Amino acid sequence: MRNIILAAMLAAVVAAPSWAHETKIGQLVIEHAYARASAGPAKNGAAYFTVRNEGVTDDRLVAVKSTLAKRTELHTHINDGGVMRMRPVEGGIPLLAGMKTKLMPGGLHVMMMGLNGPLFEGETIQIELNFEKAGSITIDVEVEGVAAGAHGKHKND
């Protein structure tokens, strides 16, 4: 009987989808962290994830760090006379109590500029997130295909 239970537990762990991984820091839960693989010789990359604030107080994602690139910043897209442009986020990203904040293509994201090398599909990279109240944590980010997140979806949604 014990062997059957152990085998069932092992099967459940092996079968668990990669997006099931969550990282928690304080009242914040980081879900579905992924990046797009590099397209050819591209020198920039982006990472996306959802932050679920399970607490009763607001927090703020104030900075990001990575050794993968010369600069890593929080970015968003703005409409500049009908042209979508990326811009750094001033003052960080608010994380309202009891709400989810989604970083995704076409919106808020982590921008890695001057990559030291390409991001390859299937690898895992690390990014440090710095929160105003919760502190700092390094998360694992799965590198998906170049089109991951197109139209607001990725393979783990």
mmCIF file of N, CA, C and O in Angstrom, residues 21-122:
data_model
loop_
_atom_site.group_PDB
_atom_site.id
_atom_site.type_symbol
_atom_site.label_atom_id
_atom_site.label_comp_id
_atom_site.label_asym_id
_atom_site.label_seq_id
_atom_site.Cartn_x
_atom_site.Cartn_y
_atom_site.Cartn_z
ATOM 1 N N HIS A 21 4.036 26.153 -10.608
ATOM 2 C CA HIS A 21 5.011 26.736 -9.699
ATOM 3 C C HIS A 21 4.640 28.173 -9.352
ATOM 4 O O HIS A 21 4.387 28.989 -10.225
ATOM 5 N N GLU A 22 4.575 28.424 -8.090
ATOM 6 C CA GLU A 22 4.310 29.765 -7.582
ATOM 7 C C GLU A 22 5.424 30.106 -6.606
ATOM 8 O O GLU A 22 5.977 29.225 -5.966
ATOM 9 N N THR A 23 5.731 31.374 -6.512
ATOM 10 C CA THR A 23 6.711 31.846 -5.542
ATOM 11 C C THR A 23 6.010 32.840 -4.649
ATOM 12 O O THR A 23 5.305 33.729 -5.132
ATOM 13 N N LYS A 24 6.195 32.703 -3.343
ATOM 14 C CA LYS A 24 5.515 33.583 -2.401
ATOM 15 C C LYS A 24 6.526 34.370 -1.588
ATOM 16 O O LYS A 24 7.544 33.833 -1.154
ATOM 17 N N ILE A 25 6.231 35.648 -1.393
ATOM 18 C CA ILE A 25 7.015 36.501 -0.515
ATOM 19 C C ILE A 25 6.016 37.378 0.232
ATOM 20 O O ILE A 25 5.259 38.134 -0.381
ATOM 21 N N GLY A 26 5.964 37.226 1.535
ATOM 22 C CA GLY A 26 4.986 37.972 2.325
ATOM 23 C C GLY A 26 3.580 37.655 1.849
ATOM 24 O O GLY A 26 3.209 36.496 1.706
ATOM 25 N N GLN A 27 2.804 38.690 1.556
ATOM 26 C CA GLN A 27 1.423 38.517 1.104
ATOM 27 C C GLN A 27 1.312 38.404 -0.420
ATOM 28 O O GLN A 27 0.212 38.308 -0.953
ATOM 29 N N LEU A 28 2.454 38.385 -1.115
ATOM 30 C CA LEU A 28 2.460 38.371 -2.571
ATOM 31 C C LEU A 28 2.780 36.985 -3.122
ATOM 32 O O LEU A 28 3.672 36.303 -2.621
ATOM 33 N N VAL A 29 2.054 36.592 -4.171
ATOM 34 C CA VAL A 29 2.300 35.332 -4.858
ATOM 35 C C VAL A 29 2.614 35.660 -6.315
ATOM 36 O O VAL A 29 1.829 36.325 -6.985
ATOM 37 N N ILE A 30 3.780 35.204 -6.794
ATOM 38 C CA ILE A 30 4.180 35.420 -8.179
ATOM 39 C C ILE A 30 3.873 34.136 -8.935
ATOM 40 O O ILE A 30 4.320 33.052 -8.558
ATOM 41 N N GLU A 31 3.093 34.273 -10.011
ATOM 42 C CA GLU A 31 2.625 33.114 -10.780
ATOM 43 C C GLU A 31 3.036 33.229 -12.243
ATOM 44 O O GLU A 31 3.153 34.332 -12.769
ATOM 45 N N HIS A 32 3.151 32.074 -12.888
ATOM 46 C CA HIS A 32 3.283 31.984 -14.346
ATOM 47 C C HIS A 32 4.418 32.833 -14.904
ATOM 48 O O HIS A 32 4.244 33.511 -15.913
ATOM 49 N N ALA A 33 5.600 32.811 -14.297
ATOM 50 C CA ALA A 33 6.724 33.607 -14.799
ATOM 51 C C ALA A 33 7.287 32.976 -16.070
ATOM 52 O O ALA A 33 7.664 31.805 -16.080
ATOM 53 N N TYR A 34 7.327 33.762 -17.144
ATOM 54 C CA TYR A 34 7.886 33.280 -18.402
ATOM 55 C C TYR A 34 8.533 34.425 -19.162
ATOM 56 O O TYR A 34 8.256 35.599 -18.927
ATOM 57 N N ALA A 35 9.456 34.063 -20.049
ATOM 58 C CA ALA A 35 10.110 35.014 -20.938
ATOM 59 C C ALA A 35 9.998 34.460 -22.346
ATOM 60 O O ALA A 35 9.757 33.265 -22.541
ATOM 61 N N ARG A 36 10.176 35.348 -23.297
ATOM 62 C CA ARG A 36 10.203 34.907 -24.694
ATOM 63 C C ARG A 36 11.632 34.574 -25.095
ATOM 64 O O ARG A 36 12.566 35.275 -24.720
ATOM 65 N N ALA A 37 11.778 33.499 -25.879
ATOM 66 C CA ALA A 37 13.093 33.158 -26.420
ATOM 67 C C ALA A 37 13.553 34.291 -27.331
ATOM 68 O O ALA A 37 12.733 35.007 -27.922
ATOM 69 N N SER A 38 14.864 34.460 -27.448
ATOM 70 C CA SER A 38 15.417 35.503 -28.312
ATOM 71 C C SER A 38 15.092 35.205 -29.766
ATOM 72 O O SER A 38 15.142 34.062 -30.213
ATOM 73 N N ALA A 39 14.766 36.269 -30.486
ATOM 74 C CA ALA A 39 14.495 36.152 -31.924
ATOM 75 C C ALA A 39 15.775 36.508 -32.664
ATOM 76 O O ALA A 39 16.159 37.681 -32.714
ATOM 77 N N GLY A 40 16.449 35.510 -33.214
ATOM 78 C CA GLY A 40 17.688 35.757 -33.943
ATOM 79 C C GLY A 40 18.716 36.464 -33.079
ATOM 80 O O GLY A 40 18.929 36.107 -31.927
ATOM 81 N N PRO A 41 19.322 37.526 -33.623
ATOM 82 C CA PRO A 41 20.381 38.216 -32.889
ATOM 83 C C PRO A 41 19.875 39.325 -31.949
ATOM 84 O O PRO A 41 20.628 40.210 -31.576
ATOM 85 N N ALA A 42 18.613 39.278 -31.567
ATOM 86 C CA ALA A 42 18.033 40.331 -30.718
ATOM 87 C C ALA A 42 18.864 40.516 -29.450
ATOM 88 O O ALA A 42 19.292 39.554 -28.827
ATOM 89 N N LYS A 43 19.082 41.749 -29.066
ATOM 90 C CA LYS A 43 19.863 42.073 -27.874
ATOM 91 C C LYS A 43 18.989 42.394 -26.668
ATOM 92 O O LYS A 43 19.505 42.667 -25.595
ATOM 93 N N ASN A 44 17.677 42.384 -26.848
ATOM 94 C CA ASN A 44 16.758 42.686 -25.753
ATOM 95 C C ASN A 44 15.818 41.508 -25.536
ATOM 96 O O ASN A 44 15.541 40.742 -26.457
ATOM 97 N N GLY A 45 15.309 41.404 -24.311
ATOM 98 C CA GLY A 45 14.353 40.361 -23.980
ATOM 99 C C GLY A 45 13.346 40.883 -22.977
ATOM 100 O O GLY A 45 13.537 41.952 -22.391
ATOM 101 N N ALA A 46 12.276 40.131 -22.794
ATOM 102 C CA ALA A 46 11.232 40.557 -21.861
ATOM 103 C C ALA A 46 10.751 39.352 -21.058
ATOM 104 O O ALA A 46 10.787 38.220 -21.525
ATOM 105 N N ALA A 47 10.297 39.646 -19.839
ATOM 106 C CA ALA A 47 9.743 38.613 -18.967
ATOM 107 C C ALA A 47 8.394 39.087 -18.447
ATOM 108 O O ALA A 47 8.157 40.294 -18.316
ATOM 109 N N TYR A 48 7.523 38.126 -18.152
ATOM 110 C CA TYR A 48 6.152 38.406 -17.767
ATOM 111 C C TYR A 48 5.743 37.476 -16.628
ATOM 112 O O TYR A 48 6.241 36.361 -16.510
ATOM 113 N N PHE A 49 4.789 37.914 -15.821
ATOM 114 C CA PHE A 49 4.268 37.104 -14.728
ATOM 115 C C PHE A 49 3.070 37.823 -14.132
ATOM 116 O O PHE A 49 2.776 38.967 -14.476
ATOM 117 N N THR A 50 2.391 37.135 -13.238
ATOM 118 C CA THR A 50 1.263 37.718 -12.511
ATOM 119 C C THR A 50 1.641 37.795 -11.041
ATOM 120 O O THR A 50 2.240 36.860 -10.506
ATOM 121 N N VAL A 51 1.295 38.915 -10.402
ATOM 122 C CA VAL A 51 1.487 39.053 -8.950
ATOM 123 C C VAL A 51 0.109 39.130 -8.319
ATOM 124 O O VAL A 51 -0.700 39.985 -8.666
ATOM 125 N N ARG A 52 -0.159 38.193 -7.421
ATOM 126 C CA ARG A 52 -1.424 38.152 -6.690
ATOM 127 C C ARG A 52 -1.165 38.661 -5.278
ATOM 128 O O ARG A 52 -0.381 38.084 -4.537
ATOM 129 N N ASN A 53 -1.798 39.769 -4.918
ATOM 130 C CA ASN A 53 -1.642 40.331 -3.578
ATOM 131 C C ASN A 53 -2.759 39.763 -2.709
ATOM 132 O O ASN A 53 -3.909 40.179 -2.816
ATOM 133 N N GLU A 54 -2.418 38.809 -1.851
ATOM 134 C CA GLU A 54 -3.401 38.147 -0.996
ATOM 135 C C GLU A 54 -3.606 38.880 0.324
ATOM 136 O O GLU A 54 -4.364 38.418 1.170
ATOM 137 N N GLY A 55 -2.937 40.000 0.504
ATOM 138 C CA GLY A 55 -3.004 40.718 1.767
ATOM 139 C C GLY A 55 -4.098 41.765 1.809
ATOM 140 O O GLY A 55 -4.917 41.889 0.900
ATOM 141 N N VAL A 56 -4.070 42.526 2.888
ATOM 142 C CA VAL A 56 -5.052 43.594 3.089
ATOM 143 C C VAL A 56 -4.417 44.971 2.901
ATOM 144 O O VAL A 56 -5.084 45.991 3.070
ATOM 145 N N THR A 57 -3.118 44.990 2.560
ATOM 146 C CA THR A 57 -2.445 46.260 2.302
ATOM 147 C C THR A 57 -1.822 46.241 0.910
ATOM 148 O O THR A 57 -1.410 45.184 0.416
ATOM 149 N N ASP A 58 -1.763 47.403 0.298
ATOM 150 C CA ASP A 58 -1.142 47.532 -1.014
ATOM 151 C C ASP A 58 0.368 47.377 -0.893
ATOM 152 O O ASP A 58 0.954 47.607 0.161
ATOM 153 N N ASP A 59 1.003 46.997 -1.987
ATOM 154 C CA ASP A 59 2.461 46.949 -2.084
ATOM 155 C C ASP A 59 2.817 47.523 -3.452
ATOM 156 O O ASP A 59 1.936 48.018 -4.167
ATOM 157 N N ARG A 60 4.083 47.468 -3.806
ATOM 158 C CA ARG A 60 4.531 48.040 -5.077
ATOM 159 C C ARG A 60 5.784 47.296 -5.519
ATOM 160 O O ARG A 60 6.699 47.085 -4.719
ATOM 161 N N LEU A 61 5.827 46.898 -6.783
ATOM 162 C CA LEU A 61 7.043 46.347 -7.384
ATOM 163 C C LEU A 61 7.870 47.546 -7.825
ATOM 164 O O LEU A 61 7.463 48.286 -8.728
ATOM 165 N N VAL A 62 8.990 47.781 -7.150
ATOM 166 C CA VAL A 62 9.735 49.019 -7.380
ATOM 167 C C VAL A 62 10.954 48.855 -8.284
ATOM 168 O O VAL A 62 11.411 49.831 -8.884
ATOM 169 N N ALA A 63 11.511 47.641 -8.391
ATOM 170 C CA ALA A 63 12.700 47.455 -9.221
ATOM 171 C C ALA A 63 12.868 45.977 -9.562
ATOM 172 O O ALA A 63 12.321 45.102 -8.900
ATOM 173 N N VAL A 64 13.644 45.736 -10.611
ATOM 174 C CA VAL A 64 13.999 44.381 -11.028
ATOM 175 C C VAL A 64 15.493 44.363 -11.335
ATOM 176 O O VAL A 64 16.062 45.381 -11.723
ATOM 177 N N LYS A 65 16.113 43.184 -11.149
ATOM 178 C CA LYS A 65 17.538 43.028 -11.431
ATOM 179 C C LYS A 65 17.760 41.696 -12.126
ATOM 180 O O LYS A 65 17.056 40.728 -11.865
ATOM 181 N N SER A 66 18.785 41.672 -12.990
ATOM 182 C CA SER A 66 19.177 40.436 -13.633
ATOM 183 C C SER A 66 20.631 40.542 -14.071
ATOM 184 O O SER A 66 21.063 41.606 -14.513
ATOM 185 N N THR A 67 21.353 39.450 -13.970
ATOM 186 C CA THR A 67 22.734 39.423 -14.459
ATOM 187 C C THR A 67 22.778 39.059 -15.937
ATOM 188 O O THR A 67 23.844 38.988 -16.520
ATOM 189 N N LEU A 68 21.615 38.846 -16.549
ATOM 190 C CA LEU A 68 21.540 38.431 -17.950
ATOM 191 C C LEU A 68 21.714 39.569 -18.934
ATOM 192 O O LEU A 68 21.899 39.335 -20.125
ATOM 193 N N ALA A 69 21.611 40.806 -18.450
ATOM 194 C CA ALA A 69 21.630 41.949 -19.360
ATOM 195 C C ALA A 69 22.334 43.135 -18.706
ATOM 196 O O ALA A 69 22.461 43.209 -17.487
ATOM 197 N N LYS A 70 22.738 44.067 -19.542
ATOM 198 C CA LYS A 70 23.378 45.284 -19.023
ATOM 199 C C LYS A 70 22.412 46.105 -18.176
ATOM 200 O O LYS A 70 22.791 46.684 -17.173
ATOM 201 N N ARG A 71 21.129 46.174 -18.609
ATOM 202 C CA ARG A 71 20.099 46.905 -17.856
ATOM 203 C C ARG A 71 18.833 46.082 -17.807
ATOM 204 O O ARG A 71 18.436 45.468 -18.797
ATOM 205 N N THR A 72 18.182 46.103 -16.646
ATOM 206 C CA THR A 72 16.887 45.441 -16.475
ATOM 207 C C THR A 72 15.959 46.460 -15.825
ATOM 208 O O THR A 72 16.296 47.024 -14.793
ATOM 209 N N GLU A 73 14.801 46.697 -16.453
ATOM 210 C CA GLU A 73 13.883 47.733 -15.986
ATOM 211 C C GLU A 73 12.441 47.261 -16.068
ATOM 212 O O GLU A 73 12.116 46.366 -16.846
ATOM 213 N N LEU A 74 11.586 47.921 -15.294
ATOM 214 C CA LEU A 74 10.140 47.748 -15.433
ATOM 215 C C LEU A 74 9.691 48.661 -16.566
ATOM 216 O O LEU A 74 10.023 49.844 -16.581
ATOM 217 N N HIS A 75 8.936 48.110 -17.507
ATOM 218 C CA HIS A 75 8.480 48.882 -18.667
ATOM 219 C C HIS A 75 6.977 48.731 -18.861
ATOM 220 O O HIS A 75 6.358 47.817 -18.349
ATOM 221 N N THR A 76 6.434 49.626 -19.654
ATOM 222 C CA THR A 76 5.056 49.553 -20.105
ATOM 223 C C THR A 76 5.002 50.034 -21.544
ATOM 224 O O THR A 76 5.997 50.529 -22.090
ATOM 225 N N HIS A 77 3.864 49.875 -22.172
ATOM 226 C CA HIS A 77 3.630 50.401 -23.520
ATOM 227 C C HIS A 77 2.712 51.614 -23.406
ATOM 228 O O HIS A 77 1.755 51.592 -22.629
ATOM 229 N N ILE A 78 3.009 52.648 -24.182
ATOM 230 C CA ILE A 78 2.138 53.816 -24.245
ATOM 231 C C ILE A 78 1.799 54.093 -25.705
ATOM 232 O O ILE A 78 2.558 53.741 -26.605
ATOM 233 N N ASN A 79 0.651 54.718 -25.904
ATOM 234 C CA ASN A 79 0.249 55.123 -27.239
ATOM 235 C C ASN A 79 0.744 56.546 -27.462
ATOM 236 O O ASN A 79 0.284 57.476 -26.823
ATOM 237 N N ASP A 80 1.688 56.709 -28.370
ATOM 238 C CA ASP A 80 2.289 58.003 -28.678
ATOM 239 C C ASP A 80 1.876 58.399 -30.096
ATOM 240 O O ASP A 80 2.530 58.016 -31.063
ATOM 241 N N GLY A 81 0.742 59.122 -30.188
ATOM 242 C CA GLY A 81 0.252 59.545 -31.502
ATOM 243 C C GLY A 81 -0.086 58.390 -32.421
ATOM 244 O O GLY A 81 0.188 58.448 -33.618
ATOM 245 N N GLY A 82 -0.658 57.342 -31.860
ATOM 246 C CA GLY A 82 -1.049 56.189 -32.668
ATOM 247 C C GLY A 82 0.043 55.138 -32.804
ATOM 248 O O GLY A 82 -0.171 54.100 -33.419
ATOM 249 N N VAL A 83 1.219 55.401 -32.255
ATOM 250 C CA VAL A 83 2.325 54.445 -32.312
ATOM 251 C C VAL A 83 2.587 53.934 -30.894
ATOM 252 O O VAL A 83 2.767 54.729 -29.970
ATOM 253 N N MET A 84 2.596 52.609 -30.735
ATOM 254 C CA MET A 84 2.881 52.021 -29.420
ATOM 255 C C MET A 84 4.385 52.040 -29.174
ATOM 256 O O MET A 84 5.162 51.603 -30.008
ATOM 257 N N ARG A 85 4.761 52.600 -28.010
ATOM 258 C CA ARG A 85 6.169 52.689 -27.637
ATOM 259 C C ARG A 85 6.352 52.171 -26.212
ATOM 260 O O ARG A 85 5.478 52.342 -25.378
ATOM 261 N N MET A 86 7.525 51.555 -25.974
ATOM 262 C CA MET A 86 7.848 51.089 -24.629
ATOM 263 C C MET A 86 8.512 52.226 -23.857
ATOM 264 O O MET A 86 9.328 52.962 -24.405
ATOM 265 N N ARG A 87 8.167 52.330 -22.587
ATOM 266 C CA ARG A 87 8.743 53.348 -21.710
ATOM 267 C C ARG A 87 8.963 52.751 -20.319
ATOM 268 O O ARG A 87 8.188 51.904 -19.874
ATOM 269 N N PRO A 88 10.008 53.210 -19.611
ATOM 270 C CA PRO A 88 10.198 52.764 -18.221
ATOM 271 C C PRO A 88 9.017 53.197 -17.358
ATOM 272 O O PRO A 88 8.403 54.236 -17.604
ATOM 273 N N VAL A 89 8.698 52.388 -16.369
ATOM 274 C CA VAL A 89 7.629 52.704 -15.423
ATOM 275 C C VAL A 89 8.229 53.578 -14.327
ATOM 276 O O VAL A 89 9.192 53.179 -13.677
ATOM 277 N N GLU A 90 7.673 54.749 -14.135
ATOM 278 C CA GLU A 90 8.141 55.660 -13.090
ATOM 279 C C GLU A 90 7.441 55.325 -11.770
ATOM 280 O O GLU A 90 6.224 55.198 -11.726
ATOM 281 N N GLY A 91 8.200 55.151 -10.711
ATOM 282 C CA GLY A 91 7.620 54.936 -9.383
ATOM 283 C C GLY A 91 7.183 53.517 -9.081
ATOM 284 O O GLY A 91 6.611 53.258 -8.023
ATOM 285 N N GLY A 92 7.415 52.580 -9.982
ATOM 286 C CA GLY A 92 7.063 51.191 -9.730
ATOM 287 C C GLY A 92 5.644 50.830 -10.141
ATOM 288 O O GLY A 92 4.888 51.664 -10.630
ATOM 289 N N ILE A 93 5.303 49.578 -9.954
ATOM 290 C CA ILE A 93 4.002 49.038 -10.344
ATOM 291 C C ILE A 93 3.181 48.780 -9.090
ATOM 292 O O ILE A 93 3.571 47.968 -8.242
ATOM 293 N N PRO A 94 2.031 49.458 -8.936
ATOM 294 C CA PRO A 94 1.178 49.245 -7.756
ATOM 295 C C PRO A 94 0.602 47.826 -7.739
ATOM 296 O O PRO A 94 0.194 47.302 -8.771
ATOM 297 N N LEU A 95 0.575 47.228 -6.548
ATOM 298 C CA LEU A 95 0.001 45.898 -6.344
ATOM 299 C C LEU A 95 -1.081 46.041 -5.285
ATOM 300 O O LEU A 95 -0.807 46.004 -4.088
ATOM 301 N N LEU A 96 -2.304 46.227 -5.745
ATOM 302 C CA LEU A 96 -3.411 46.517 -4.839
ATOM 303 C C LEU A 96 -3.827 45.288 -4.042
ATOM 304 O O LEU A 96 -3.848 44.167 -4.564
ATOM 305 N N ALA A 97 -4.171 45.509 -2.778
ATOM 306 C CA ALA A 97 -4.586 44.437 -1.870
ATOM 307 C C ALA A 97 -5.763 43.664 -2.469
ATOM 308 O O ALA A 97 -6.703 44.256 -2.990
ATOM 309 N N GLY A 98 -5.676 42.347 -2.426
ATOM 310 C CA GLY A 98 -6.758 41.494 -2.896
ATOM 311 C C GLY A 98 -6.891 41.415 -4.410
ATOM 312 O O GLY A 98 -7.843 40.824 -4.912
ATOM 313 N N MET A 99 -5.929 41.959 -5.148
ATOM 314 C CA MET A 99 -6.031 42.008 -6.617
ATOM 315 C C MET A 99 -4.848 41.296 -7.273
ATOM 316 O O MET A 99 -3.826 41.062 -6.648
ATOM 317 N N LYS A 100 -5.021 40.993 -8.578
ATOM 318 C CA LYS A 100 -3.943 40.448 -9.402
ATOM 319 C C LYS A 100 -3.440 41.550 -10.320
ATOM 320 O O LYS A 100 -4.228 42.322 -10.862
ATOM 321 N N THR A 101 -2.136 41.591 -10.508
ATOM 322 C CA THR A 101 -1.526 42.502 -11.467
ATOM 323 C C THR A 101 -0.760 41.646 -12.457
ATOM 324 O O THR A 101 0.108 40.860 -12.070
ATOM 325 N N LYS A 102 -1.099 41.787 -13.745
ATOM 326 C CA LYS A 102 -0.520 40.927 -14.763
ATOM 327 C C LYS A 102 0.484 41.702 -15.608
ATOM 328 O O LYS A 102 0.147 42.739 -16.177
ATOM 329 N N LEU A 103 1.710 41.211 -15.674
ATOM 330 C CA LEU A 103 2.709 41.733 -16.585
ATOM 331 C C LEU A 103 2.651 40.849 -17.814
ATOM 332 O O LEU A 103 2.799 39.619 -17.707
ATOM 333 N N MET A 104 2.402 41.453 -18.988
ATOM 334 C CA MET A 104 2.176 40.662 -20.193
ATOM 335 C C MET A 104 2.563 41.445 -21.437
ATOM 336 O O MET A 104 2.684 42.675 -21.391
ATOM 337 N N PRO A 105 2.760 40.749 -22.553
ATOM 338 C CA PRO A 105 3.101 41.434 -23.796
ATOM 339 C C PRO A 105 2.066 42.517 -24.131
ATOM 340 O O PRO A 105 0.872 42.318 -23.947
ATOM 341 N N GLY A 106 2.557 43.665 -24.559
ATOM 342 C CA GLY A 106 1.669 44.771 -24.899
ATOM 343 C C GLY A 106 1.298 45.631 -23.705
ATOM 344 O O GLY A 106 0.553 46.592 -23.834
ATOM 345 N N GLY A 107 1.809 45.300 -22.522
ATOM 346 C CA GLY A 107 1.488 46.046 -21.311
ATOM 347 C C GLY A 107 2.710 46.143 -20.420
ATOM 348 O O GLY A 107 3.829 46.311 -20.901
ATOM 349 N N LEU A 108 2.498 46.020 -19.138
ATOM 350 C CA LEU A 108 3.607 46.036 -18.187
ATOM 351 C C LEU A 108 4.484 44.807 -18.399
ATOM 352 O O LEU A 108 3.980 43.718 -18.718
ATOM 353 N N HIS A 109 5.808 44.963 -18.240
ATOM 354 C CA HIS A 109 6.724 43.838 -18.397
ATOM 355 C C HIS A 109 8.089 44.173 -17.817
ATOM 356 O O HIS A 109 8.375 45.327 -17.500
ATOM 357 N N VAL A 110 8.928 43.148 -17.680
ATOM 358 C CA VAL A 110 10.319 43.316 -17.299
ATOM 359 C C VAL A 110 11.115 43.363 -18.598
ATOM 360 O O VAL A 110 11.042 42.445 -19.410
ATOM 361 N N MET A 111 11.865 44.446 -18.805
ATOM 362 C CA MET A 111 12.662 44.612 -20.019
ATOM 363 C C MET A 111 14.125 44.392 -19.695
ATOM 364 O O MET A 111 14.665 45.014 -18.777
ATOM 365 N N MET A 112 14.747 43.470 -20.432
ATOM 366 C CA MET A 112 16.175 43.185 -20.270
ATOM 367 C C MET A 112 16.890 43.709 -21.518
ATOM 368 O O MET A 112 16.682 43.182 -22.617
ATOM 369 N N MET A 113 17.702 44.745 -21.356
ATOM 370 C CA MET A 113 18.353 45.401 -22.485
ATOM 371 C C MET A 113 19.846 45.125 -22.479
ATOM 372 O O MET A 113 20.500 45.228 -21.446
ATOM 373 N N GLY A 114 20.361 44.778 -23.653
ATOM 374 C CA GLY A 114 21.771 44.423 -23.761
ATOM 375 C C GLY A 114 22.039 43.043 -23.202
ATOM 376 O O GLY A 114 22.930 42.862 -22.373
ATOM 377 N N LEU A 115 21.275 42.071 -23.673
ATOM 378 C CA LEU A 115 21.448 40.692 -23.199
ATOM 379 C C LEU A 115 22.888 40.226 -23.400
ATOM 380 O O LEU A 115 23.506 40.523 -24.425
ATOM 381 N N ASN A 116 23.395 39.485 -22.434
ATOM 382 C CA ASN A 116 24.742 38.915 -22.534
ATOM 383 C C ASN A 116 24.789 37.771 -23.539
ATOM 384 O O ASN A 116 25.859 37.415 -24.022
ATOM 385 N N GLY A 117 23.652 37.193 -23.827
ATOM 386 C CA GLY A 117 23.533 36.096 -24.775
ATOM 387 C C GLY A 117 22.064 35.830 -25.022
ATOM 388 O O GLY A 117 21.203 36.375 -24.325
ATOM 389 N N PRO A 118 21.747 35.011 -26.026
ATOM 390 C CA PRO A 118 20.340 34.748 -26.343
ATOM 391 C C PRO A 118 19.634 33.971 -25.237
ATOM 392 O O PRO A 118 20.264 33.257 -24.452
ATOM 393 N N LEU A 119 18.321 34.121 -25.185
ATOM 394 C CA LEU A 119 17.460 33.341 -24.304
ATOM 395 C C LEU A 119 16.949 32.165 -25.125
ATOM 396 O O LEU A 119 16.333 32.368 -26.174
ATOM 397 N N PHE A 120 17.201 30.957 -24.667
ATOM 398 C CA PHE A 120 16.824 29.760 -25.416
ATOM 399 C C PHE A 120 15.573 29.122 -24.841
ATOM 400 O O PHE A 120 15.462 28.949 -23.620
ATOM 401 N N GLU A 121 14.654 28.759 -25.724
ATOM 402 C CA GLU A 121 13.428 28.079 -25.306
ATOM 403 C C GLU A 121 13.775 26.835 -24.502
ATOM 404 O O GLU A 121 14.665 26.069 -24.857
ATOM 405 N N GLY A 122 13.087 26.658 -23.374
ATOM 406 C CA GLY A 122 13.291 25.493 -22.523
ATOM 407 C C GLY A 122 14.229 25.736 -21.351
ATOM 408 O O GLY A 122 14.256 24.949 -20.417
#
